[in-house]
PDB file of C-alpha atoms in Angstrom:
ATOM      1  CA  MET A   1       0.840 -12.333   0.596  1.00  0.00           C
ATOM      2  CA  GLU A   2       3.355 -12.662  -2.238  1.00  0.00           C
ATOM      3  CA  TYR A   3       7.130 -12.314  -1.873  1.00  0.00           C
ATOM      4  CA  GLY A   4       8.285 -13.636  -5.245  1.00  0.00           C
ATOM      5  CA  THR A   5      11.795 -15.118  -5.108  1.00  0.00           C
ATOM      6  CA  LEU A   6      12.458 -14.195  -1.466  1.00  0.00           C
ATOM      7  CA  LYS A   7      14.643 -16.659   0.436  1.00  0.00           C
ATOM      8  CA  VAL A   8      15.718 -16.099   4.027  1.00  0.00           C
ATOM      9  CA  LYS A   9      18.047 -17.742   6.507  1.00  0.00           C
ATOM     10  CA  ASP A  10      16.744 -20.204   9.046  1.00  0.00           C
ATOM     11  CA  GLY A  11      15.106 -18.467  11.952  1.00  0.00           C
ATOM     12  CA  VAL A  12      14.084 -15.310  10.065  1.00  0.00           C
ATOM     13  CA  TYR A  13      10.468 -14.540  10.938  1.00  0.00           C
ATOM     14  CA  ILE A  14       8.111 -13.592   8.104  1.00  0.00           C
ATOM     15  CA  PRO A  15       4.927 -11.989   9.456  1.00  0.00           C
ATOM     16  CA  ASP A  16       1.585 -12.275   7.689  1.00  0.00           C
ATOM     17  CA  ILE A  17      -0.624  -9.267   8.419  1.00  0.00           C
ATOM     18  CA  GLY A  18      -2.975  -9.836   5.507  1.00  0.00           C
ATOM     19  CA  ILE A  19      -1.448  -7.461   2.941  1.00  0.00           C
ATOM     20  CA  ASP A  20      -1.056  -8.439  -0.722  1.00  0.00           C
ATOM     21  CA  TYR A  21       2.152  -6.604  -1.571  1.00  0.00           C
ATOM     22  CA  PRO A  22       2.747  -5.578  -5.203  1.00  0.00           C
ATOM     23  CA  THR A  23       5.348  -7.527  -7.127  1.00  0.00           C
ATOM     24  CA  ASP A  24       5.645  -5.173 -10.109  1.00  0.00           C
ATOM     25  CA  ASN A  25       5.865  -1.656  -8.623  1.00  0.00           C
ATOM     26  CA  PRO A  26       8.052  -1.225  -5.496  1.00  0.00           C
ATOM     27  CA  TYR A  27       6.964   2.409  -5.096  1.00  0.00           C
ATOM     28  CA  LYS A  28       3.203   1.909  -5.111  1.00  0.00           C
ATOM     29  CA  ARG A  29       1.563   3.843  -2.276  1.00  0.00           C
ATOM     30  CA  LEU A  30      -0.449   1.373  -0.170  1.00  0.00           C
ATOM     31  CA  LEU A  31      -1.585   3.820   2.520  1.00  0.00           C
ATOM     32  CA  ASN A  32      -3.949   6.732   1.951  1.00  0.00           C
ATOM     33  CA  VAL A  33      -3.555  10.019   3.775  1.00  0.00           C
ATOM     34  CA  GLU A  34      -6.593  10.793   5.918  1.00  0.00           C
ATOM     35  CA  VAL A  35      -7.349  14.489   5.528  1.00  0.00           C
ATOM     36  CA  GLU A  36     -10.279  15.958   7.444  1.00  0.00           C
ATOM     37  CA  ASP A  37     -12.281  18.790   5.903  1.00  0.00           C
ATOM     38  CA  SER A  38     -11.060  21.142   8.601  1.00  0.00           C
ATOM     39  CA  THR A  39      -7.405  20.488   7.713  1.00  0.00           C
ATOM     40  CA  LYS A  40      -7.601  20.795   3.927  1.00  0.00           C
ATOM     41  CA  GLY A  41      -5.318  23.500   2.690  1.00  0.00           C
ATOM     42  CA  ARG A  42      -3.625  24.046   6.053  1.00  0.00           C
ATOM     43  CA  PHE A  43      -0.263  24.087   4.277  1.00  0.00           C
ATOM     44  CA  GLN A  44       0.767  24.789   0.709  1.00  0.00           C
ATOM     45  CA  PHE A  45       3.920  22.923  -0.195  1.00  0.00           C
ATOM     46  CA  ASP A  46       5.541  25.644  -2.247  1.00  0.00           C
ATOM     47  CA  GLU A  47       7.914  28.493  -1.418  1.00  0.00           C
ATOM     48  CA  THR A  48       5.545  29.746   1.318  1.00  0.00           C
ATOM     49  CA  TYR A  49       6.043  26.729   3.606  1.00  0.00           C
ATOM     50  CA  PRO A  50       8.518  27.320   6.503  1.00  0.00           C
ATOM     51  CA  TYR A  51      11.001  24.544   5.691  1.00  0.00           C
ATOM     52  CA  LEU A  52      13.475  26.312   7.968  1.00  0.00           C
ATOM     53  CA  ASP A  53      11.420  27.301  10.994  1.00  0.00           C
ATOM     54  CA  ASP A  54      13.275  29.381  13.578  1.00  0.00           C
ATOM     55  CA  SER A  55      10.134  30.927  15.051  1.00  0.00           C
ATOM     56  CA  TRP A  56       9.595  31.161  18.804  1.00  0.00           C
ATOM     57  CA  ARG A  57       6.449  29.088  18.358  1.00  0.00           C
ATOM     58  CA  PHE A  58       8.448  26.235  16.898  1.00  0.00           C
ATOM     59  CA  LYS A  59      11.158  26.480  19.571  1.00  0.00           C
ATOM     60  CA  LEU A  60       8.599  26.442  22.377  1.00  0.00           C
ATOM     61  CA  ASN A  61       6.761  23.539  20.805  1.00  0.00           C
ATOM     62  CA  CYS A  62      10.017  21.597  20.667  1.00  0.00           C
ATOM     63  CA  ILE A  63       9.599  21.066  24.404  1.00  0.00           C
ATOM     64  CA  GLY A  64       6.290  19.333  23.755  1.00  0.00           C
ATOM     65  CA  GLY A  65       7.880  17.562  20.825  1.00  0.00           C
ATOM     66  CA  PHE A  66      10.582  16.115  23.064  1.00  0.00           C
ATOM     67  CA  ILE A  67       7.905  14.697  25.359  1.00  0.00           C
ATOM     68  CA  VAL A  68       5.928  13.290  22.428  1.00  0.00           C
ATOM     69  CA  LYS A  69       9.001  11.609  20.948  1.00  0.00           C
ATOM     70  CA  TRP A  70       9.915  10.122  24.312  1.00  0.00           C
ATOM     71  CA  LEU A  71       6.404   8.747  24.764  1.00  0.00           C
ATOM     72  CA  LEU A  72       6.229   7.354  21.243  1.00  0.00           C
ATOM     73  CA  VAL A  73       9.596   5.623  21.521  1.00  0.00           C
ATOM     74  CA  ALA A  74       9.318   4.510  25.141  1.00  0.00           C
ATOM     75  CA  ILE A  75       5.675   3.459  25.100  1.00  0.00           C
ATOM     76  CA  HIS A  76       4.539   2.860  21.535  1.00  0.00           C
ATOM     77  CA  ASN A  77       7.720   1.536  19.923  1.00  0.00           C
ATOM     78  CA  ARG A  78       9.121  -0.328  22.911  1.00  0.00           C
ATOM     79  CA  CYS A  79       5.857  -1.659  24.352  1.00  0.00           C
ATOM     80  CA  HIS A  80       3.559  -2.053  21.357  1.00  0.00           C
ATOM     81  CA  PHE A  81       6.272  -3.107  18.883  1.00  0.00           C
ATOM     82  CA  GLY A  82       8.773  -4.510  21.403  1.00  0.00           C
ATOM     83  CA  LEU A  83      11.558  -2.462  19.796  1.00  0.00           C
ATOM     84  CA  LYS A  84      15.047  -3.880  20.311  1.00  0.00           C
ATOM     85  CA  ILE A  85      18.271  -2.418  18.923  1.00  0.00           C
ATOM     86  CA  GLU A  86      21.194  -4.532  17.703  1.00  0.00           C
ATOM     87  CA  GLY A  87      24.545  -3.002  16.801  1.00  0.00           C
ATOM     88  CA  LYS A  88      25.068  -0.726  19.799  1.00  0.00           C
ATOM     89  CA  ASP A  89      28.801  -1.450  19.559  1.00  0.00           C
ATOM     90  CA  ILE A  90      28.783   0.232  16.135  1.00  0.00           C
ATOM     91  CA  ILE A  91      26.976   3.242  17.582  1.00  0.00           C
ATOM     92  CA  ARG A  92      29.562   3.558  20.354  1.00  0.00           C
ATOM     93  CA  LYS A  93      32.402   3.150  17.860  1.00  0.00           C
ATOM     94  CA  TYR A  94      31.325   5.949  15.492  1.00  0.00           C
ATOM     95  CA  LYS A  95      29.138   8.312  17.498  1.00  0.00           C
ATOM     96  CA  LYS A  96      31.940  10.631  18.634  1.00  0.00           C
ATOM     97  CA  GLU A  97      33.523  10.713  15.174  1.00  0.00           C
ATOM     98  CA  LEU A  98      30.214  11.495  13.470  1.00  0.00           C
ATOM     99  CA  ALA A  99      29.079  14.053  16.052  1.00  0.00           C
ATOM    100  CA  ASP A 100      31.264  16.712  14.394  1.00  0.00           C
ATOM    101  CA  LYS A 101      30.220  15.756  10.874  1.00  0.00           C
ATOM    102  CA  GLY A 102      26.673  14.485  10.916  1.00  0.00           C
ATOM    103  CA  ALA A 103      25.403  11.495   9.010  1.00  0.00           C
ATOM    104  CA  MET A 104      22.589  10.258   6.799  1.00  0.00           C
ATOM    105  CA  CYS A 105      20.697   7.316   8.302  1.00  0.00           C
ATOM    106  CA  ILE A 106      18.690   5.236   5.848  1.00  0.00           C
ATOM    107  CA  CYS A 107      16.222   2.504   6.733  1.00  0.00           C
ATOM    108  CA  ASN A 108      13.488   0.277   5.339  1.00  0.00           C
ATOM    109  CA  HIS A 109      10.059   1.914   5.784  1.00  0.00           C
ATOM    110  CA  VAL A 110       7.910  -0.706   7.510  1.00  0.00           C
ATOM    111  CA  PHE A 111       5.842   0.818  10.333  1.00  0.00           C
ATOM    112  CA  VAL A 112       4.410   4.147  11.368  1.00  0.00           C
ATOM    113  CA  PHE A 113       7.038   5.410  13.841  1.00  0.00           C
ATOM    114  CA  ASP A 114      10.092   3.636  12.416  1.00  0.00           C
ATOM    115  CA  ALA A 115      12.030   6.904  12.011  1.00  0.00           C
ATOM    116  CA  LEU A 116      11.793   7.554  15.750  1.00  0.00           C
ATOM    117  CA  GLY A 117      13.412   4.187  16.448  1.00  0.00           C
ATOM    118  CA  VAL A 118      16.386   5.170  14.278  1.00  0.00           C
ATOM    119  CA  ASN A 119      16.470   8.589  15.967  1.00  0.00           C
ATOM    120  CA  ALA A 120      16.503   6.974  19.420  1.00  0.00           C
ATOM    121  CA  ALA A 121      19.299   4.567  18.450  1.00  0.00           C
ATOM    122  CA  TRP A 122      21.694   7.199  17.121  1.00  0.00           C
ATOM    123  CA  GLN A 123      20.693  10.587  18.512  1.00  0.00           C
ATOM    124  CA  ARG A 124      18.725   9.921  21.713  1.00  0.00           C
ATOM    125  CA  TYR A 125      15.916  12.402  21.014  1.00  0.00           C
ATOM    126  CA  LYS A 126      18.163  15.143  19.624  1.00  0.00           C
ATOM    127  CA  GLN A 127      16.893  17.019  16.610  1.00  0.00           C
ATOM    128  CA  VAL A 128      16.980  15.307  13.245  1.00  0.00           C
ATOM    129  CA  ARG A 129      15.436  16.223   9.909  1.00  0.00           C
ATOM    130  CA  ILE A 130      13.363  13.725   7.913  1.00  0.00           C
ATOM    131  CA  PRO A 131      12.076  14.486   4.382  1.00  0.00           C
ATOM    132  CA  MET A 132       8.467  13.243   4.208  1.00  0.00           C
ATOM    133  CA  PHE A 133       5.557  12.925   1.787  1.00  0.00           C
ATOM    134  CA  ALA A 134       4.030  16.422   1.854  1.00  0.00           C
ATOM    135  CA  LYS A 135       0.348  15.464   1.998  1.00  0.00           C
ATOM    136  CA  HIS A 136       0.839  13.861   5.426  1.00  0.00           C
ATOM    137  CA  PHE A 137       1.231  17.372   6.846  1.00  0.00           C
ATOM    138  CA  ASN A 138      -2.396  18.107   6.023  1.00  0.00           C
ATOM    139  CA  GLY A 139      -3.491  14.936   7.802  1.00  0.00           C
ATOM    140  CA  ARG A 140      -4.438  14.267  11.400  1.00  0.00           C
ATOM    141  CA  ALA A 141      -0.916  13.515  12.663  1.00  0.00           C
ATOM    142  CA  TRP A 142       0.740  16.639  11.227  1.00  0.00           C
ATOM    143  CA  TRP A 143       1.907  17.983  14.609  1.00  0.00           C
ATOM    144  CA  ILE A 144       3.717  14.745  15.461  1.00  0.00           C
ATOM    145  CA  LEU A 145       5.441  14.735  12.069  1.00  0.00           C
ATOM    146  CA  TRP A 146       6.419  18.372  12.523  1.00  0.00           C
ATOM    147  CA  GLN A 147       7.858  17.792  16.003  1.00  0.00           C
ATOM    148  CA  ALA A 148       9.657  14.614  14.928  1.00  0.00           C
ATOM    149  CA  GLY A 149      11.687  16.688  12.476  1.00  0.00           C
ATOM    150  CA  GLY A 150       9.611  16.013   9.383  1.00  0.00           C
ATOM    151  CA  ILE A 151      10.122  18.332   6.415  1.00  0.00           C
ATOM    152  CA  PRO A 152       7.567  18.022   3.580  1.00  0.00           C
ATOM    153  CA  ILE A 153       9.005  17.380   0.130  1.00  0.00           C
ATOM    154  CA  PRO A 154       7.772  20.353  -1.970  1.00  0.00           C
ATOM    155  CA  GLU A 155       5.403  20.112  -4.885  1.00  0.00           C
ATOM    156  CA  THR A 156       6.720  23.125  -6.841  1.00  0.00           C
ATOM    157  CA  ARG A 157      10.069  24.192  -8.282  1.00  0.00           C
ATOM    158  CA  GLU A 158      10.238  27.266  -6.064  1.00  0.00           C
ATOM    159  CA  GLY A 159       9.416  25.077  -3.090  1.00  0.00           C
ATOM    160  CA  ILE A 160      12.316  22.768  -3.977  1.00  0.00           C
ATOM    161  CA  ARG A 161      14.662  25.769  -3.930  1.00  0.00           C
ATOM    162  CA  LYS A 162      13.518  26.742  -0.412  1.00  0.00           C
ATOM    163  CA  PHE A 163      13.715  23.094   0.698  1.00  0.00           C
ATOM    164  CA  ASN A 164      17.322  22.866  -0.521  1.00  0.00           C
ATOM    165  CA  GLU A 165      18.246  26.134   1.189  1.00  0.00           C
ATOM    166  CA  ALA A 166      16.789  24.805   4.449  1.00  0.00           C
ATOM    167  CA  PHE A 167      18.819  21.596   4.242  1.00  0.00           C
ATOM    168  CA  ASP A 168      21.955  23.623   3.496  1.00  0.00           C
ATOM    169  CA  GLU A 169      21.369  25.327   6.846  1.00  0.00           C
ATOM    170  CA  PHE A 170      20.516  22.061   8.628  1.00  0.00           C
ATOM    171  CA  ASN A 171      23.801  20.701   7.331  1.00  0.00           C
ATOM    172  CA  ARG A 172      25.667  23.778   8.614  1.00  0.00           C
ATOM    173  CA  ARG A 173      24.094  23.167  12.045  1.00  0.00           C
ATOM    174  CA  LYS A 174      25.241  19.509  11.872  1.00  0.00           C
ATOM    175  CA  LEU A 175      21.753  18.076  12.321  1.00  0.00           C
ATOM    176  CA  TRP A 176      21.418  14.429  11.357  1.00  0.00           C
ATOM    177  CA  PHE A 177      19.148  13.305   8.524  1.00  0.00           C
ATOM    178  CA  ILE A 178      16.953  10.205   8.240  1.00  0.00           C
ATOM    179  CA  ILE A 179      15.676   9.182   4.817  1.00  0.00           C
ATOM    180  CA  PHE A 180      13.728   6.169   3.572  1.00  0.00           C
ATOM    181  CA  PRO A 181      15.140   5.493   0.081  1.00  0.00           C
ATOM    182  CA  GLU A 182      12.300   3.028  -0.627  1.00  0.00           C
ATOM    183  CA  THR A 183      10.138   6.229  -0.569  1.00  0.00           C
ATOM    184  CA  VAL A 184       6.817   4.692   0.582  1.00  0.00           C
ATOM    185  CA  ARG A 185       5.799   2.624   3.600  1.00  0.00           C
ATOM    186  CA  TRP A 186       4.824  -1.028   3.249  1.00  0.00           C
ATOM    187  CA  ASN A 187       3.884  -2.245   6.702  1.00  0.00           C
ATOM    188  CA  MET A 188       5.865  -5.243   7.999  1.00  0.00           C
ATOM    189  CA  TYR A 189       7.379  -5.993   4.582  1.00  0.00           C
ATOM    190  CA  VAL A 190      10.403  -8.312   4.725  1.00  0.00           C
ATOM    191  CA  PRO A 191      12.349  -7.801   1.442  1.00  0.00           C
ATOM    192  CA  ILE A 192      14.412  -4.668   0.848  1.00  0.00           C
ATOM    193  CA  ARG A 193      12.927  -2.683  -2.037  1.00  0.00           C
ATOM    194  CA  PRO A 194      14.904  -0.691  -4.638  1.00  0.00           C
ATOM    195  CA  PHE A 195      16.348   2.638  -3.555  1.00  0.00           C
ATOM    196  CA  LYS A 196      15.758   6.013  -5.145  1.00  0.00           C
ATOM    197  CA  ARG A 197      18.903   8.104  -5.502  1.00  0.00           C
ATOM    198  CA  GLY A 198      17.799  11.246  -3.652  1.00  0.00           C
ATOM    199  CA  ALA A 199      19.168  10.205  -0.251  1.00  0.00           C
ATOM    200  CA  PHE A 200      22.560   9.362  -1.728  1.00  0.00           C
ATOM    201  CA  SER A 201      22.747  12.559  -3.769  1.00  0.00           C
ATOM    202  CA  MET A 202      22.063  14.607  -0.639  1.00  0.00           C
ATOM    203  CA  ALA A 203      24.635  12.686   1.411  1.00  0.00           C
ATOM    204  CA  TYR A 204      27.233  13.106  -1.348  1.00  0.00           C
ATOM    205  CA  LYS A 205      26.525  16.841  -1.590  1.00  0.00           C
ATOM    206  CA  TYR A 206      27.119  17.313   2.146  1.00  0.00           C
ATOM    207  CA  ASP A 207      29.918  14.724   2.314  1.00  0.00           C
ATOM    208  CA  ARG A 208      28.071  12.694   4.928  1.00  0.00           C
ATOM    209  CA  PRO A 209      28.408   8.948   5.395  1.00  0.00           C
ATOM    210  CA  ILE A 210      25.422   6.714   4.802  1.00  0.00           C
ATOM    211  CA  ILE A 211      24.461   4.563   7.789  1.00  0.00           C
ATOM    212  CA  PRO A 212      22.309   1.559   6.806  1.00  0.00           C
ATOM    213  CA  ASN A 213      19.672   0.522   9.354  1.00  0.00           C
ATOM    214  CA  VAL A 214      17.125  -2.232   8.868  1.00  0.00           C
ATOM    215  CA  TYR A 215      14.113  -3.502  10.789  1.00  0.00           C
ATOM    216  CA  THR A 216      13.410  -7.201  11.069  1.00  0.00           C
ATOM    217  CA  PHE A 217      10.486  -8.893  12.770  1.00  0.00           C
ATOM    218  CA  ARG A 218       9.856 -11.238  15.672  1.00  0.00           C
ATOM    219  CA  GLU A 219       6.835 -13.301  16.579  1.00  0.00           C
ATOM    220  CA  ARG A 220       4.790 -11.573  19.275  1.00  0.00           C
ATOM    221  CA  LYS A 221       5.248 -13.593  22.456  1.00  0.00           C
ATOM    222  CA  GLY A 222       5.079 -13.267  26.207  1.00  0.00           C
ATOM    223  CA  ILE A 223       4.182  -9.900  27.670  1.00  0.00           C
ATOM    224  CA  TYR A 224       4.091  -8.305  24.209  1.00  0.00           C
ATOM    225  CA  ARG A 225       0.912 -10.246  23.460  1.00  0.00           C
ATOM    226  CA  LEU A 226      -0.814  -7.777  25.806  1.00  0.00           C
ATOM    227  CA  PHE A 227       0.085  -4.770  23.658  1.00  0.00           C
ATOM    228  CA  GLY A 228      -0.861  -5.785  20.126  1.00  0.00           C
ATOM    229  CA  LYS A 229      -2.660  -8.181  17.854  1.00  0.00           C
ATOM    230  CA  LYS A 230      -1.301 -11.706  17.599  1.00  0.00           C
ATOM    231  CA  ASN A 231      -0.427 -11.389  13.904  1.00  0.00           C
ATOM    232  CA  SER A 232       1.282  -8.004  14.444  1.00  0.00           C
ATOM    233  CA  PRO A 233       5.013  -8.699  14.917  1.00  0.00           C
ATOM    234  CA  CYS A 234       7.557  -7.127  17.210  1.00  0.00           C
ATOM    235  CA  VAL A 235      10.523  -5.335  15.603  1.00  0.00           C
ATOM    236  CA  THR A 236      14.302  -5.311  15.917  1.00  0.00           C
ATOM    237  CA  LEU A 237      16.430  -2.479  14.531  1.00  0.00           C
ATOM    238  CA  HIS A 238      19.815  -3.573  13.186  1.00  0.00           C
ATOM    239  CA  VAL A 239      22.481  -0.864  12.880  1.00  0.00           C
ATOM    240  CA  GLY A 240      25.151  -1.175  10.189  1.00  0.00           C
ATOM    241  CA  GLU A 241      28.631   0.252   9.656  1.00  0.00           C
ATOM    242  CA  PRO A 242      28.756   3.718   8.041  1.00  0.00           C
ATOM    243  CA  ILE A 243      29.635   3.825   4.343  1.00  0.00           C
ATOM    244  CA  PHE A 244      31.816   6.775   3.336  1.00  0.00           C
ATOM    245  CA  PHE A 245      31.996   8.470  -0.057  1.00  0.00           C
ATOM    246  CA  ASP A 246      35.279   8.884  -1.898  1.00  0.00           C
ATOM    247  CA  LYS A 247      34.944  12.444  -3.239  1.00  0.00           C
ATOM    248  CA  THR A 248      38.032  11.992  -5.421  1.00  0.00           C
ATOM    249  CA  LYS A 249      36.124   9.588  -7.671  1.00  0.00           C
ATOM    250  CA  ASN A 250      33.390  10.075 -10.248  1.00  0.00           C
ATOM    251  CA  ARG A 251      30.163  11.256  -8.630  1.00  0.00           C
ATOM    252  CA  LYS A 252      27.800   8.899 -10.508  1.00  0.00           C
ATOM    253  CA  GLU A 253      30.031   5.901  -9.864  1.00  0.00           C
ATOM    254  CA  GLU A 254      30.220   6.758  -6.167  1.00  0.00           C
ATOM    255  CA  LEU A 255      26.440   7.150  -5.899  1.00  0.00           C
ATOM    256  CA  ASP A 256      25.984   3.751  -7.540  1.00  0.00           C
ATOM    257  CA  ARG A 257      28.646   2.126  -5.346  1.00  0.00           C
ATOM    258  CA  VAL A 258      27.276   3.448  -2.060  1.00  0.00           C
ATOM    259  CA  CYS A 259      23.698   2.629  -3.087  1.00  0.00           C
ATOM    260  CA  GLN A 260      24.698  -0.948  -3.933  1.00  0.00           C
ATOM    261  CA  GLU A 261      26.745  -1.377  -0.745  1.00  0.00           C
ATOM    262  CA  ALA A 262      24.016   0.058   1.496  1.00  0.00           C
ATOM    263  CA  HIS A 263      21.334  -2.114  -0.094  1.00  0.00           C
ATOM    264  CA  ALA A 264      23.525  -5.220   0.195  1.00  0.00           C
ATOM    265  CA  ALA A 265      24.268  -4.427   3.848  1.00  0.00           C
ATOM    266  CA  MET A 266      20.574  -4.102   4.665  1.00  0.00           C
ATOM    267  CA  VAL A 267      19.755  -7.338   2.839  1.00  0.00           C
ATOM    268  CA  ARG A 268      22.482  -9.084   4.813  1.00  0.00           C
ATOM    269  CA  MET A 269      21.402  -7.624   8.170  1.00  0.00           C
ATOM    270  CA  ALA A 270      17.813  -8.683   7.421  1.00  0.00           C
ATOM    271  CA  GLY A 271      18.918 -12.304   7.054  1.00  0.00           C
ATOM    272  CA  ILE A 272      17.864 -12.414   3.401  1.00  0.00           C
ATOM    273  CA  GLU A 273      19.644 -14.848   1.073  1.00  0.00           C
ATOM    274  CA  THR A 274      17.743 -14.013  -2.125  1.00  0.00           C
ATOM    275  CA  ASN A 275      16.099 -10.593  -2.333  1.00  0.00           C
ATOM    276  CA  PRO A 276      13.388 -10.180  -5.010  1.00  0.00           C
ATOM    277  CA  TRP A 277      14.284  -6.536  -5.798  1.00  0.00           C
ATOM    278  CA  PRO A 278      17.429  -4.896  -7.249  1.00  0.00           C
ATOM    279  CA  ALA A 279      19.328  -2.232  -5.318  1.00  0.00           C
ATOM    280  CA  ASN A 280      18.707   0.713  -7.616  1.00  0.00           C
ATOM    281  CA  GLY A 281      15.248   1.434  -9.005  1.00  0.00           C
ATOM    282  CA  GLU A 282      16.395   4.272 -11.285  1.00  0.00           C
ATOM    283  CA  GLN A 283      18.800   2.556 -13.645  1.00  0.00           C
TER     284      GLN A 283
END
């Protein structure tokens, strides 16, 4: 395990799960998508995919999706990962204000159902939309991703147009969005990696505040030793103050400012003193 120049505050737990993390490419995909022969080609991620799905089938399946999300959060996240949430005072402070506007939650991408933890903290199982790597929807867990609010990021120009139209409608309906600006998942990784600008561009377009959230790790102790491997840590979700755009200022400067502030907030909440990565990976 290599963390470069990482320095953390006393008491910050650094798990070792046997992964050699890259130090040169923060967007390297470490996890392969398992696609069975029977699922190949289930979806094409172009203009034919139903990015905005108002079918009766989808609405009926949302009932099952609610149950699945509850089970994953209540059993998997809270029992297996010992999920705790810090910053509930911030949630209470802003939830009513943001209910009429919607928000963009961002988070570090560090375990399989991390988005559902953010969803549970802010929206309590209400519908959210989460842009996701398209190929996962042809994998084994596609139904869970679909019910969790996952929307595949298209692979064609025409698909991008339909994707954008769908998010215009999601915004009109005031659904919340969750995006991982680090783009790929590195399991139980402590530093905060550079952000891609897509999340901030979308939030600026819809005039939504960015809410930084960050997972940190705890040594598995006590009853939690019954639910996971010893070297697999428990997780704590830290909720940060929303960061609002100033639409009267230059768009590029505002995107850079909010990106820098969100990254710095997540570094701070993670208890990191020296982070080995810059805030923006697209400069």
